Structures are given as structure tokens and as C-alpha cells.
Amino acid sequence: MAIQKHSGWMMEWTSYLHNVVGLIIFWKPLNEMVKVGVWNSVGHSFDRMAAIWFLLFGVLLWFIGRMLRWMTKEKGIAIPRFVGWHILILSVVGAIIMPISGFWVAIPQGIYLIRKS
């Protein structure tokens, strides 16, 4: 197994892009949440729920990217091929369900991990 030295950075940059897009798309509901004091501000608002899930998923992508970088750089551990397959399958399914989305960005990342393992 080769060390996939770019995989962590690719995932981290995906997370940054994801959250920048989220802040732009969900600016209005996020602004409304701030105006009412943030605490318990989601309620039954679909827009606010979507904003929070979208942004927290971006943070999760960042965690995954940091873990991948730690594995490859700090520990010298190769990322298992199944991780690439999981990213690829999730991204392909997401792109089929939601073609106008960022799922396309993760497809090459999954392929990269599969080919480099």
C-alpha cells in the first residue's frame, strides 16, 4: 500500500468549500437564527435544519480530512482501500440523487484512494 499523501488535504479543502457554499446558500436562515439568539433557534424551520446539517457535515468532512492527514503524515499509515470505496459509493449515490451538488467533488477523491492503495 502506498501512502496517499494528498488525500487528507483534498478532503480538508472539500470541507472548506462545502462550508463556504453553505454560508452563502444558507445566509438568510443563519442570520435569522442569530437574530433570535441562536439557542433553540432551529425549531421546525426546514431551512434552518438544512443549514445546520449542511454546515455540520462540512465540519465532519474536515475531521475526516484531518484524520487522513494524521494517518499518512504523522503515523505513516496507508489509508485502507475500503475508505476510498466508501467515499466513492457514497458520492456516486449522492450525485445520482442530487446531480446539482458537490458530491461530484468527492468522486475523484474516492478513486484516488482506491488507486493509491
Coordinates of C-alpha atoms in Angstrom, one line a residue:
M1 CA 0.0 0.0 0.0
A2 CA 1.3 3.4 -0.9
I3 CA 0.9 6.4 1.3
Q4 CA -1.8 8.7 -0.1
K5 CA -0.2 12.0 0.8
H6 CA -2.8 14.2 -0.9
S7 CA -6.0 12.5 0.4
G8 CA -6.3 14.4 3.6
W9 CA -5.7 17.8 2.0
M10 CA -8.2 17.0 -0.7
M11 CA -10.9 16.2 1.9
E12 CA -10.0 19.3 4.0
W13 CA -10.3 21.6 1.0
T14 CA -13.6 19.9 0.2
S15 CA -14.8 20.8 3.7
Y16 CA -13.7 24.4 3.3
L17 CA -15.5 24.7 0.0
H18 CA -18.5 22.9 1.4
N19 CA -18.9 25.4 4.3
V20 CA -18.3 28.5 2.2
V21 CA -21.0 27.3 -0.1
G22 CA -23.2 26.6 2.9
L23 CA -22.7 30.0 4.4
I24 CA -23.6 31.6 1.0
I25 CA -26.7 29.4 0.4
F26 CA -28.0 29.5 3.9
W27 CA -27.1 33.1 4.9
K28 CA -30.7 34.1 5.4
P29 CA -31.7 31.3 7.8
L30 CA -28.4 31.6 9.7
N31 CA -28.9 35.3 10.0
E32 CA -32.4 34.7 11.4
M33 CA -31.0 32.2 13.9
V34 CA -28.5 34.8 15.1
K35 CA -31.2 37.4 15.4
V36 CA -33.3 35.2 17.7
G37 CA -30.3 34.3 19.9
V38 CA -29.1 31.0 18.4
W39 CA -30.1 28.9 21.4
N40 CA -33.0 26.6 20.4
S41 CA -33.4 28.7 17.2
V42 CA -33.9 25.9 14.7
G43 CA -37.4 24.9 15.8
H44 CA -39.4 23.4 12.9
S45 CA -37.8 25.5 10.2
F46 CA -36.7 23.3 7.3
D47 CA -34.3 26.0 6.1
R48 CA -32.6 26.3 9.5
M49 CA -32.4 22.5 9.9
A50 CA -30.9 22.1 6.4
A51 CA -28.4 24.9 7.2
I52 CA -27.2 23.3 10.4
W53 CA -26.9 19.8 8.9
F54 CA -25.1 21.2 5.8
L55 CA -22.5 23.1 7.9
L56 CA -22.0 20.3 10.5
F57 CA -21.4 17.8 7.7
G58 CA -18.7 20.2 6.4
V59 CA -17.1 20.1 9.8
L60 CA -17.3 16.3 9.7
L61 CA -15.5 16.3 6.3
W62 CA -12.8 18.4 7.9
F63 CA -12.4 15.9 10.8
I64 CA -12.1 13.1 8.2
G65 CA -9.5 15.1 6.2
R66 CA -7.5 15.9 9.4
M67 CA -7.6 12.2 10.4
L68 CA -6.4 11.1 6.9
R69 CA -3.6 13.6 7.1
W70 CA -2.6 12.4 10.6
M71 CA -2.7 8.8 9.5
T72 CA -0.4 9.4 6.4
K73 CA 1.9 12.1 7.7
E74 CA 2.2 11.6 11.4
K75 CA 1.8 7.8 11.6
G76 CA 2.9 6.7 8.2
I77 CA -0.2 4.5 7.9
A78 CA -1.7 3.9 4.5
I79 CA -5.4 4.6 4.2
P80 CA -7.2 1.3 3.6
R81 CA -8.8 0.8 0.1
F82 CA -12.3 0.4 1.7
V83 CA -12.2 4.0 2.7
G84 CA -11.9 5.0 -0.9
W85 CA -14.7 2.6 -1.9
H86 CA -17.0 4.1 0.8
I87 CA -16.3 7.7 -0.3
L88 CA -16.8 6.7 -4.0
I89 CA -20.0 4.8 -3.4
L90 CA -21.5 7.5 -1.1
S91 CA -20.5 10.2 -3.6
V92 CA -21.9 8.3 -6.7
V93 CA -25.2 7.6 -4.9
G94 CA -25.4 11.3 -3.7
A95 CA -24.6 12.5 -7.3
I96 CA -27.4 10.3 -8.7
I97 CA -29.9 11.5 -6.1
M98 CA -28.8 15.1 -6.3
P99 CA -27.0 15.8 -9.6
I100 CA -26.6 19.5 -8.9
S101 CA -24.5 19.2 -5.8
G102 CA -21.0 18.9 -4.6
F103 CA -21.0 15.1 -4.5
W104 CA -19.0 15.2 -7.8
V105 CA -16.1 16.7 -5.9
A106 CA -15.6 13.6 -3.7
I107 CA -15.8 11.1 -6.6
P108 CA -12.2 11.7 -7.7
Q109 CA -11.1 11.6 -4.1
G110 CA -12.6 8.1 -3.7
I111 CA -10.9 7.0 -6.9
Y112 CA -7.6 8.4 -5.8
L113 CA -7.7 6.5 -2.6
I114 CA -8.6 3.2 -4.4
R115 CA -5.9 3.6 -6.9
K116 CA -3.2 4.6 -4.4
S117 CA -3.9 1.7 -2.0

